[in-house]
Amino acid sequence: MQELNHILNKMTELLQQLTGILHTEQMILIENYLVHKLGNIIDEKNQLLIKLKILDEQRIAIGKELHLASPYSDNEPLANQWATIVKSTSLLAQMNRDNGEILQQRLDQTRQTIDFINKSKKTNIYTNGGYQKTETVSTTRAKV
């Protein structure tokens, strides 16, 4: 029983870390700063999710040995821990969906910008230096 308690505590701890990571990911997506760190944040998130999956598999295996299953109604401390985990997981899933929607909006805006530039009547709107290309008017006049 102690081992199951330890696993649930570790899962709660990892979910708290995941909350921080998802919050950081959301701030990067919203404020568009430190975008270069987004890859690292996603890697950290994935590592935590792998650890959580392993812990959950251990929880299930130990539960089978002890003939206990979630929501652990017969054991109040375990039931309380499990309720906290379920609530946290639900909130984190929503936060992750929100981050996905923000990311999708960014991608859509980028695609629209690229499409606008590509559909422009002028083939080269910007020079290599990033300045807008201006049309030059010939100074040669026709003589009549």
Tab-separated table of N, CA, C and O in Angstrom, residues 30-143:
chain	number	residue	atom	x	y	z
A	30	ILE	N	1.492	32.918	-26.643
A	30	ILE	CA	0.676	34.133	-26.609
A	30	ILE	C	1.523	35.374	-26.841
A	30	ILE	O	1.205	36.218	-27.667
A	31	GLU	N	2.601	35.475	-26.099
A	31	GLU	CA	3.410	36.694	-26.139
A	31	GLU	C	4.456	36.669	-27.246
A	31	GLU	O	5.093	37.670	-27.507
A	32	ASN	N	4.645	35.496	-27.860
A	32	ASN	CA	5.555	35.361	-28.990
A	32	ASN	C	6.987	35.779	-28.649
A	32	ASN	O	7.698	36.341	-29.467
A	33	TYR	N	7.399	35.507	-27.419
A	33	TYR	CA	8.776	35.772	-27.028
A	33	TYR	C	9.446	34.428	-26.743
A	33	TYR	O	8.791	33.445	-26.427
A	34	LEU	N	10.719	34.376	-26.887
A	34	LEU	CA	11.492	33.157	-26.656
A	34	LEU	C	10.961	31.962	-27.452
A	34	LEU	O	10.978	30.831	-26.983
A	35	VAL	N	10.486	32.227	-28.662
A	35	VAL	CA	9.934	31.166	-29.500
A	35	VAL	C	10.985	30.083	-29.742
A	35	VAL	O	10.644	28.902	-29.860
A	36	HIS	N	12.243	30.477	-29.763
A	36	HIS	CA	13.316	29.510	-29.989
A	36	HIS	C	13.391	28.459	-28.876
A	36	HIS	O	13.968	27.404	-29.053
A	37	LYS	N	12.790	28.734	-27.723
A	37	LYS	CA	12.800	27.776	-26.615
A	37	LYS	C	11.599	26.836	-26.644
A	37	LYS	O	11.497	25.941	-25.815
A	38	LEU	N	10.713	27.027	-27.596
A	38	LEU	CA	9.504	26.208	-27.672
A	38	LEU	C	9.843	24.727	-27.857
A	38	LEU	O	9.204	23.861	-27.252
A	39	GLY	N	10.843	24.435	-28.649
A	39	GLY	CA	11.266	23.046	-28.855
A	39	GLY	C	11.695	22.381	-27.559
A	39	GLY	O	11.350	21.226	-27.286
A	40	ASN	N	12.454	23.114	-26.736
A	40	ASN	CA	12.894	22.577	-25.443
A	40	ASN	C	11.713	22.327	-24.518
A	40	ASN	O	11.670	21.318	-23.804
A	41	ILE	N	10.757	23.252	-24.533
A	41	ILE	CA	9.567	23.112	-23.691
A	41	ILE	C	8.786	21.868	-24.108
A	41	ILE	O	8.335	21.086	-23.259
A	42	ILE	N	8.630	21.670	-25.404
A	42	ILE	CA	7.901	20.507	-25.898
A	42	ILE	C	8.629	19.220	-25.521
A	42	ILE	O	7.997	18.236	-25.127
A	43	ASP	N	9.963	19.227	-25.603
A	43	ASP	CA	10.741	18.049	-25.198
A	43	ASP	C	10.542	17.742	-23.717
A	43	ASP	O	10.356	16.582	-23.337
A	44	GLU	N	10.592	18.783	-22.876
A	44	GLU	CA	10.367	18.595	-21.439
A	44	GLU	C	8.977	18.026	-21.173
A	44	GLU	O	8.815	17.124	-20.343
A	45	LYS	N	7.991	18.560	-21.883
A	45	LYS	CA	6.613	18.093	-21.722
A	45	LYS	C	6.520	16.617	-22.084
A	45	LYS	O	5.921	15.825	-21.344
A	46	ASN	N	7.120	16.240	-23.197
A	46	ASN	CA	7.076	14.848	-23.633
A	46	ASN	C	7.769	13.917	-22.642
A	46	ASN	O	7.291	12.808	-22.387
A	47	GLN	N	8.893	14.360	-22.078
A	47	GLN	CA	9.597	13.548	-21.084
A	47	GLN	C	8.730	13.323	-19.842
A	47	GLN	O	8.672	12.213	-19.311
A	48	LEU	N	8.051	14.372	-19.398
A	48	LEU	CA	7.165	14.226	-18.239
A	48	LEU	C	6.003	13.292	-18.546
A	48	LEU	O	5.604	12.479	-17.694
A	49	LEU	N	5.465	13.390	-19.746
A	49	LEU	CA	4.360	12.509	-20.122
A	49	LEU	C	4.802	11.043	-20.160
A	49	LEU	O	4.042	10.155	-19.756
A	50	ILE	N	6.013	10.789	-20.601
A	50	ILE	CA	6.552	9.426	-20.603
A	50	ILE	C	6.687	8.919	-19.166
A	50	ILE	O	6.300	7.785	-18.852
A	51	LYS	N	7.231	9.775	-18.289
A	51	LYS	CA	7.378	9.387	-16.874
A	51	LYS	C	6.013	9.106	-16.247
A	51	LYS	O	5.865	8.146	-15.484
A	52	LEU	N	5.038	9.938	-16.567
A	52	LEU	CA	3.689	9.727	-16.029
A	52	LEU	C	3.089	8.413	-16.530
A	52	LEU	O	2.440	7.691	-15.771
A	53	LYS	N	3.322	8.084	-17.785
A	53	LYS	CA	2.809	6.832	-18.344
A	53	LYS	C	3.437	5.640	-17.625
A	53	LYS	O	2.738	4.676	-17.279
A	54	ILE	N	4.734	5.708	-17.388
A	54	ILE	CA	5.432	4.624	-16.683
A	54	ILE	C	4.880	4.478	-15.260
A	54	ILE	O	4.604	3.359	-14.803
A	55	LEU	N	4.717	5.598	-14.578
A	55	LEU	CA	4.156	5.549	-13.221
A	55	LEU	C	2.734	4.997	-13.216
A	55	LEU	O	2.359	4.230	-12.316
A	56	ASP	N	1.957	5.365	-14.208
A	56	ASP	CA	0.585	4.869	-14.277
A	56	ASP	C	0.565	3.362	-14.502
A	56	ASP	O	-0.248	2.649	-13.907
A	57	GLU	N	1.467	2.870	-15.345
A	57	GLU	CA	1.564	1.425	-15.554
A	57	GLU	C	1.961	0.715	-14.265
A	57	GLU	O	1.427	-0.356	-13.938
A	58	GLN	N	2.886	1.320	-13.507
A	58	GLN	CA	3.280	0.749	-12.214
A	58	GLN	C	2.107	0.777	-11.236
A	58	GLN	O	1.882	-0.191	-10.497
A	59	ARG	N	1.365	1.863	-11.245
A	59	ARG	CA	0.196	1.991	-10.367
A	59	ARG	C	-0.815	0.889	-10.645
A	59	ARG	O	-1.323	0.240	-9.721
A	60	ILE	N	-1.073	0.648	-11.909
A	60	ILE	CA	-2.037	-0.385	-12.291
A	60	ILE	C	-1.538	-1.771	-11.868
A	60	ILE	O	-2.300	-2.576	-11.315
A	61	ALA	N	-0.240	-2.040	-12.097
A	61	ALA	CA	0.328	-3.341	-11.732
A	61	ALA	C	0.265	-3.578	-10.222
A	61	ALA	O	-0.139	-4.659	-9.769
A	62	ILE	N	0.626	-2.578	-9.453
A	62	ILE	CA	0.585	-2.709	-7.986
A	62	ILE	C	-0.856	-2.831	-7.514
A	62	ILE	O	-1.160	-3.603	-6.600
A	63	GLY	N	-1.742	-2.073	-8.148
A	63	GLY	CA	-3.156	-2.164	-7.801
A	63	GLY	C	-3.692	-3.577	-8.010
A	63	GLY	O	-4.480	-4.080	-7.198
A	64	LYS	N	-3.260	-4.239	-9.092
A	64	LYS	CA	-3.688	-5.621	-9.344
A	64	LYS	C	-3.173	-6.560	-8.261
A	64	LYS	O	-3.894	-7.435	-7.797
A	65	GLU	N	-1.911	-6.351	-7.864
A	65	GLU	CA	-1.328	-7.182	-6.804
A	65	GLU	C	-2.085	-7.020	-5.482
A	65	GLU	O	-2.294	-7.988	-4.759
A	66	LEU	N	-2.480	-5.786	-5.202
A	66	LEU	CA	-3.163	-5.485	-3.935
A	66	LEU	C	-4.687	-5.593	-4.052
A	66	LEU	O	-5.394	-5.352	-3.074
A	67	HIS	N	-5.159	-5.910	-5.236
A	67	HIS	CA	-6.600	-5.987	-5.513
A	67	HIS	C	-7.285	-4.645	-5.217
A	67	HIS	O	-8.358	-4.595	-4.621
A	68	LEU	N	-6.609	-3.573	-5.667
A	68	LEU	CA	-7.139	-2.220	-5.548
A	68	LEU	C	-7.194	-1.583	-6.927
A	68	LEU	O	-6.297	-1.773	-7.736
A	69	ALA	N	-8.238	-0.830	-7.182
A	69	ALA	CA	-8.349	-0.131	-8.456
A	69	ALA	C	-8.892	1.272	-8.213
A	69	ALA	O	-9.586	1.524	-7.230
A	70	SER	N	-8.540	2.148	-9.117
A	70	SER	CA	-9.049	3.506	-9.003
A	70	SER	C	-10.559	3.475	-9.136
A	70	SER	O	-11.089	2.599	-9.831
A	71	PRO	N	-11.261	4.269	-8.456
A	71	PRO	CA	-10.898	5.477	-7.697
A	71	PRO	C	-10.558	5.219	-6.224
A	71	PRO	O	-10.552	6.145	-5.427
A	72	TYR	N	-10.269	3.981	-5.857
A	72	TYR	CA	-9.810	3.617	-4.504
A	72	TYR	C	-10.814	4.013	-3.425
A	72	TYR	O	-10.454	4.551	-2.381
A	73	SER	N	-12.060	3.757	-3.675
A	73	SER	CA	-13.151	4.146	-2.769
A	73	SER	C	-13.018	3.549	-1.375
A	73	SER	O	-13.476	4.139	-0.394
A	74	ASP	N	-12.379	2.375	-1.258
A	74	ASP	CA	-12.248	1.711	0.036
A	74	ASP	C	-11.128	2.291	0.896
A	74	ASP	O	-10.992	1.926	2.063
A	75	ASN	N	-10.312	3.164	0.328
A	75	ASN	CA	-9.178	3.725	1.055
A	75	ASN	C	-9.204	5.251	0.876
A	75	ASN	O	-8.837	5.761	-0.182
A	76	GLU	N	-9.633	5.954	1.907
A	76	GLU	CA	-9.844	7.397	1.796
A	76	GLU	C	-8.598	8.181	1.387
A	76	GLU	O	-8.680	9.038	0.506
A	77	PRO	N	-7.413	7.925	1.987
A	77	PRO	CA	-6.230	8.689	1.553
A	77	PRO	C	-5.908	8.473	0.066
A	77	PRO	O	-5.597	9.426	-0.646
A	78	LEU	N	-5.979	7.211	-0.386
A	78	LEU	CA	-5.714	6.944	-1.802
A	78	LEU	C	-6.786	7.561	-2.688
A	78	LEU	O	-6.490	8.088	-3.758
A	79	ALA	N	-8.034	7.500	-2.235
A	79	ALA	CA	-9.143	8.080	-3.006
A	79	ALA	C	-8.958	9.590	-3.155
A	79	ALA	O	-9.208	10.145	-4.232
A	80	ASN	N	-8.507	10.249	-2.090
A	80	ASN	CA	-8.270	11.701	-2.152
A	80	ASN	C	-7.127	12.024	-3.114
A	80	ASN	O	-7.217	12.977	-3.893
A	81	GLN	N	-6.058	11.234	-3.038
A	81	GLN	CA	-4.933	11.451	-3.955
A	81	GLN	C	-5.386	11.251	-5.404
A	81	GLN	O	-5.029	12.024	-6.287
A	82	TRP	N	-6.163	10.193	-5.619
A	82	TRP	CA	-6.622	9.900	-6.972
A	82	TRP	C	-7.530	11.006	-7.497
A	82	TRP	O	-7.433	11.401	-8.660
A	83	ALA	N	-8.398	11.520	-6.634
A	83	ALA	CA	-9.295	12.610	-7.048
A	83	ALA	C	-8.487	13.842	-7.454
A	83	ALA	O	-8.818	14.515	-8.442
A	84	THR	N	-7.422	14.121	-6.721
A	84	THR	CA	-6.550	15.248	-7.054
A	84	THR	C	-5.876	15.021	-8.411
A	84	THR	O	-5.797	15.938	-9.238
A	85	ILE	N	-5.427	13.806	-8.644
A	85	ILE	CA	-4.773	13.479	-9.917
A	85	ILE	C	-5.758	13.615	-11.077
A	85	ILE	O	-5.432	14.194	-12.113
A	86	VAL	N	-6.968	13.106	-10.896
A	86	VAL	CA	-7.975	13.183	-11.963
A	86	VAL	C	-8.316	14.635	-12.275
A	86	VAL	O	-8.407	15.031	-13.441
A	87	LYS	N	-8.479	15.444	-11.232
A	87	LYS	CA	-8.799	16.861	-11.428
A	87	LYS	C	-7.646	17.571	-12.151
A	87	LYS	O	-7.869	18.324	-13.099
A	88	SER	N	-6.427	17.320	-11.710
A	88	SER	CA	-5.256	17.945	-12.340
A	88	SER	C	-5.135	17.531	-13.800
A	88	SER	O	-4.858	18.361	-14.678
A	89	THR	N	-5.344	16.256	-14.057
A	89	THR	CA	-5.240	15.744	-15.422
A	89	THR	C	-6.263	16.407	-16.335
A	89	THR	O	-5.950	16.778	-17.473
A	90	SER	N	-7.458	16.598	-15.829
A	90	SER	CA	-8.511	17.244	-16.617
A	90	SER	C	-8.139	18.690	-16.938
A	90	SER	O	-8.289	19.144	-18.080
A	91	LEU	N	-7.645	19.412	-15.943
A	91	LEU	CA	-7.238	20.806	-16.158
A	91	LEU	C	-6.062	20.903	-17.131
A	91	LEU	O	-6.026	21.789	-17.990
A	92	LEU	N	-5.110	19.981	-16.997
A	92	LEU	CA	-3.950	19.990	-17.886
A	92	LEU	C	-4.339	19.644	-19.318
A	92	LEU	O	-3.792	20.212	-20.267
A	93	ALA	N	-5.280	18.736	-19.473
A	93	ALA	CA	-5.744	18.392	-20.819
A	93	ALA	C	-6.371	19.611	-21.486
A	93	ALA	O	-6.133	19.870	-22.677
A	94	GLN	N	-7.154	20.371	-20.730
A	94	GLN	CA	-7.773	21.579	-21.286
A	94	GLN	C	-6.711	22.620	-21.635
A	94	GLN	O	-6.770	23.252	-22.691
A	95	MET	N	-5.728	22.773	-20.766
A	95	MET	CA	-4.658	23.732	-21.023
A	95	MET	C	-3.876	23.329	-22.277
A	95	MET	O	-3.524	24.180	-23.102
A	96	ASN	N	-3.637	22.037	-22.441
A	96	ASN	CA	-2.922	21.553	-23.618
A	96	ASN	C	-3.741	21.788	-24.891
A	96	ASN	O	-3.194	22.172	-25.925
A	97	ARG	N	-5.067	21.589	-24.807
A	97	ARG	CA	-5.935	21.881	-25.961
A	97	ARG	C	-5.889	23.371	-26.295
A	97	ARG	O	-5.822	23.752	-27.463
A	98	ASP	N	-5.924	24.218	-25.268
A	98	ASP	CA	-5.848	25.668	-25.479
A	98	ASP	C	-4.539	26.038	-26.179
A	98	ASP	O	-4.529	26.845	-27.112
A	99	ASN	N	-3.438	25.443	-25.720
A	99	ASN	CA	-2.141	25.716	-26.345
A	99	ASN	C	-2.143	25.272	-27.803
A	99	ASN	O	-1.603	25.958	-28.667
A	100	GLY	N	-2.767	24.140	-28.075
A	100	GLY	CA	-2.869	23.667	-29.454
A	100	GLY	C	-3.657	24.624	-30.327
A	100	GLY	O	-3.303	24.870	-31.483
A	101	GLU	N	-4.738	25.178	-29.770
A	101	GLU	CA	-5.536	26.147	-30.521
A	101	GLU	C	-4.759	27.435	-30.786
A	101	GLU	O	-4.833	27.994	-31.883
A	102	ILE	N	-4.012	27.890	-29.798
A	102	ILE	CA	-3.189	29.089	-29.979
A	102	ILE	C	-2.151	28.839	-31.073
A	102	ILE	O	-1.951	29.675	-31.960
A	103	LEU	N	-1.524	27.682	-31.025
A	103	LEU	CA	-0.527	27.333	-32.027
A	103	LEU	C	-1.158	27.259	-33.419
A	103	LEU	O	-0.590	27.758	-34.397
A	104	GLN	N	-2.347	26.681	-33.499
A	104	GLN	CA	-3.034	26.585	-34.793
A	104	GLN	C	-3.367	27.977	-35.336
A	104	GLN	O	-3.235	28.228	-36.531
A	105	GLN	N	-3.781	28.893	-34.449
A	105	GLN	CA	-4.066	30.266	-34.881
A	105	GLN	C	-2.807	30.932	-35.420
A	105	GLN	O	-2.854	31.628	-36.441
A	106	ARG	N	-1.674	30.708	-34.752
A	106	ARG	CA	-0.398	31.274	-35.227
A	106	ARG	C	-0.055	30.722	-36.610
A	106	ARG	O	0.378	31.454	-37.498
A	107	LEU	N	-0.233	29.417	-36.781
A	107	LEU	CA	0.053	28.804	-38.080
A	107	LEU	C	-0.863	29.357	-39.165
A	107	LEU	O	-0.407	29.644	-40.280
A	108	ASP	N	-2.145	29.512	-38.842
A	108	ASP	CA	-3.096	30.061	-39.813
A	108	ASP	C	-2.718	31.483	-40.209
A	108	ASP	O	-2.769	31.839	-41.389
A	109	GLN	N	-2.327	32.306	-39.226
A	109	GLN	CA	-1.926	33.680	-39.519
A	109	GLN	C	-0.684	33.704	-40.407
A	109	GLN	O	-0.605	34.503	-41.346
A	110	THR	N	0.252	32.820	-40.128
A	110	THR	CA	1.474	32.758	-40.936
A	110	THR	C	1.149	32.325	-42.359
A	110	THR	O	1.660	32.912	-43.323
A	111	ARG	N	0.270	31.327	-42.494
A	111	ARG	CA	-0.130	30.879	-43.840
A	111	ARG	C	-0.831	32.000	-44.604
A	111	ARG	O	-0.592	32.179	-45.797
A	112	GLN	N	-1.696	32.737	-43.930
A	112	GLN	CA	-2.399	33.840	-44.586
A	112	GLN	C	-1.413	34.905	-45.055
A	112	GLN	O	-1.555	35.447	-46.155
A	113	THR	N	-0.423	35.193	-44.238
A	113	THR	CA	0.587	36.189	-44.603
A	113	THR	C	1.383	35.719	-45.817
A	113	THR	O	1.598	36.477	-46.769
A	114	ILE	N	1.795	34.472	-45.800
A	114	ILE	CA	2.557	33.927	-46.925
A	114	ILE	C	1.702	33.916	-48.192
A	114	ILE	O	2.167	34.286	-49.271
A	115	ASP	N	0.442	33.513	-48.060
A	115	ASP	CA	-0.464	33.508	-49.217
A	115	ASP	C	-0.639	34.917	-49.778
A	115	ASP	O	-0.649	35.116	-50.986
A	116	PHE	N	-0.778	35.896	-48.899
A	116	PHE	CA	-0.934	37.287	-49.343
A	116	PHE	C	0.289	37.735	-50.127
A	116	PHE	O	0.171	38.334	-51.194
A	117	ILE	N	1.437	37.442	-49.600
A	117	ILE	CA	2.670	37.847	-50.273
A	117	ILE	C	2.799	37.136	-51.616
A	117	ILE	O	3.156	37.748	-52.625
A	118	ASN	N	2.482	35.848	-51.635
A	118	ASN	CA	2.594	35.084	-52.884
A	118	ASN	C	1.578	35.511	-53.930
A	118	ASN	O	1.845	35.444	-55.131
A	119	LYS	N	0.419	35.967	-53.521
A	119	LYS	CA	-0.634	36.356	-54.460
A	119	LYS	C	-0.515	37.814	-54.905
A	119	LYS	O	-1.274	38.255	-55.747
A	120	SER	N	0.399	38.515	-54.338
A	120	SER	CA	0.564	39.914	-54.686
A	120	SER	C	0.911	40.051	-56.169
A	120	SER	O	1.550	39.200	-56.761
A	121	LYS	N	0.464	41.158	-56.766
A	121	LYS	CA	0.722	41.397	-58.188
A	121	LYS	C	2.213	41.549	-58.453
A	121	LYS	O	2.709	41.191	-59.503
A	122	LYS	N	2.920	42.101	-57.506
A	122	LYS	CA	4.358	42.267	-57.666
A	122	LYS	C	5.026	40.962	-57.255
A	122	LYS	O	4.719	40.396	-56.217
A	123	THR	N	5.945	40.516	-58.058
A	123	THR	CA	6.584	39.237	-57.745
A	123	THR	C	7.588	39.361	-56.610
A	123	THR	O	7.749	38.444	-55.841
A	124	ASN	N	8.262	40.487	-56.528
A	124	ASN	CA	9.242	40.679	-55.462
A	124	ASN	C	8.854	41.895	-54.638
A	124	ASN	O	9.204	43.018	-54.982
A	125	ILE	N	8.124	41.672	-53.571
A	125	ILE	CA	7.682	42.780	-52.743
A	125	ILE	C	8.838	43.334	-51.916
A	125	ILE	O	8.964	44.521	-51.732
A	126	TYR	N	9.697	42.431	-51.434
A	126	TYR	CA	10.799	42.856	-50.584
A	126	TYR	C	12.129	42.464	-51.207
A	126	TYR	O	12.245	41.445	-51.882
A	127	THR	N	13.137	43.288	-50.929
A	127	THR	CA	14.485	42.983	-51.399
A	127	THR	C	15.145	42.062	-50.388
A	127	THR	O	14.603	41.808	-49.309
A	128	ASN	N	16.344	41.607	-50.720
A	128	ASN	CA	17.081	40.740	-49.793
A	128	ASN	C	17.376	41.443	-48.472
A	128	ASN	O	17.517	40.788	-47.446
A	129	GLY	N	17.470	42.765	-48.517
A	129	GLY	CA	17.741	43.538	-47.304
A	129	GLY	C	16.509	43.746	-46.448
A	129	GLY	O	16.579	44.323	-45.371
A	130	GLY	N	15.354	43.289	-46.907
A	130	GLY	CA	14.139	43.411	-46.126
A	130	GLY	C	13.354	44.684	-46.392
A	130	GLY	O	12.331	44.923	-45.767
A	131	TYR	N	13.826	45.507	-47.324
A	131	TYR	CA	13.125	46.746	-47.637
A	131	TYR	C	12.140	46.512	-48.762
A	131	TYR	O	12.336	45.665	-49.615
A	132	GLN	N	11.118	47.327	-48.765
A	132	GLN	CA	10.127	47.205	-49.823
A	132	GLN	C	10.728	47.738	-51.117
A	132	GLN	O	11.365	48.784	-51.155
A	133	LYS	N	10.523	46.976	-52.171
A	133	LYS	CA	11.048	47.362	-53.472
A	133	LYS	C	10.165	48.461	-54.040
A	133	LYS	O	8.947	48.357	-54.023
A	134	THR	N	10.766	49.511	-54.515
A	134	THR	CA	9.992	50.587	-55.121
A	134	THR	C	10.198	50.558	-56.628
A	134	THR	O	11.245	50.153	-57.119
A	135	GLU	N	9.186	50.979	-57.329
A	135	GLU	CA	9.294	51.026	-58.786
A	135	GLU	C	10.124	52.243	-59.183
A	135	GLU	O	9.988	53.300	-58.595
A	136	THR	N	10.979	52.052	-60.125
A	136	THR	CA	11.763	53.178	-60.617
A	136	THR	C	11.142	53.673	-61.898
A	136	THR	O	10.701	52.904	-62.742
A	137	VAL	N	11.083	54.979	-62.003
A	137	VAL	CA	10.488	55.599	-63.171
A	137	VAL	C	11.646	56.103	-64.033
A	137	VAL	O	12.560	56.740	-63.546
A	138	SER	N	11.581	55.813	-65.295
A	138	SER	CA	12.623	56.226	-66.220
A	138	SER	C	12.646	57.750	-66.324
A	138	SER	O	11.609	58.391	-66.398
A	139	THR	N	13.849	58.305	-66.350
A	139	THR	CA	13.967	59.758	-66.468
A	139	THR	C	14.152	60.191	-67.923
A	139	THR	O	14.273	61.362	-68.209
A	140	THR	N	14.194	59.250	-68.822
A	140	THR	CA	14.344	59.573	-70.230
A	140	THR	C	13.002	60.012	-70.788
A	140	THR	O	12.000	59.338	-70.581
A	141	ARG	N	12.979	61.158	-71.449
A	141	ARG	CA	11.730	61.673	-72.027
A	141	ARG	C	11.729	61.426	-73.513
A	141	ARG	O	12.733	61.473	-74.190
A	142	ALA	N	10.588	61.225	-73.997
A	142	ALA	CA	10.421	61.036	-75.445
A	142	ALA	C	10.351	62.413	-76.115
A	142	ALA	O	9.693	63.313	-75.614
A	143	LYS	N	11.045	62.537	-77.229
A	143	LYS	CA	11.000	63.801	-77.986
A	143	LYS	C	9.976	63.671	-79.082
A	143	LYS	O	9.904	62.671	-79.760
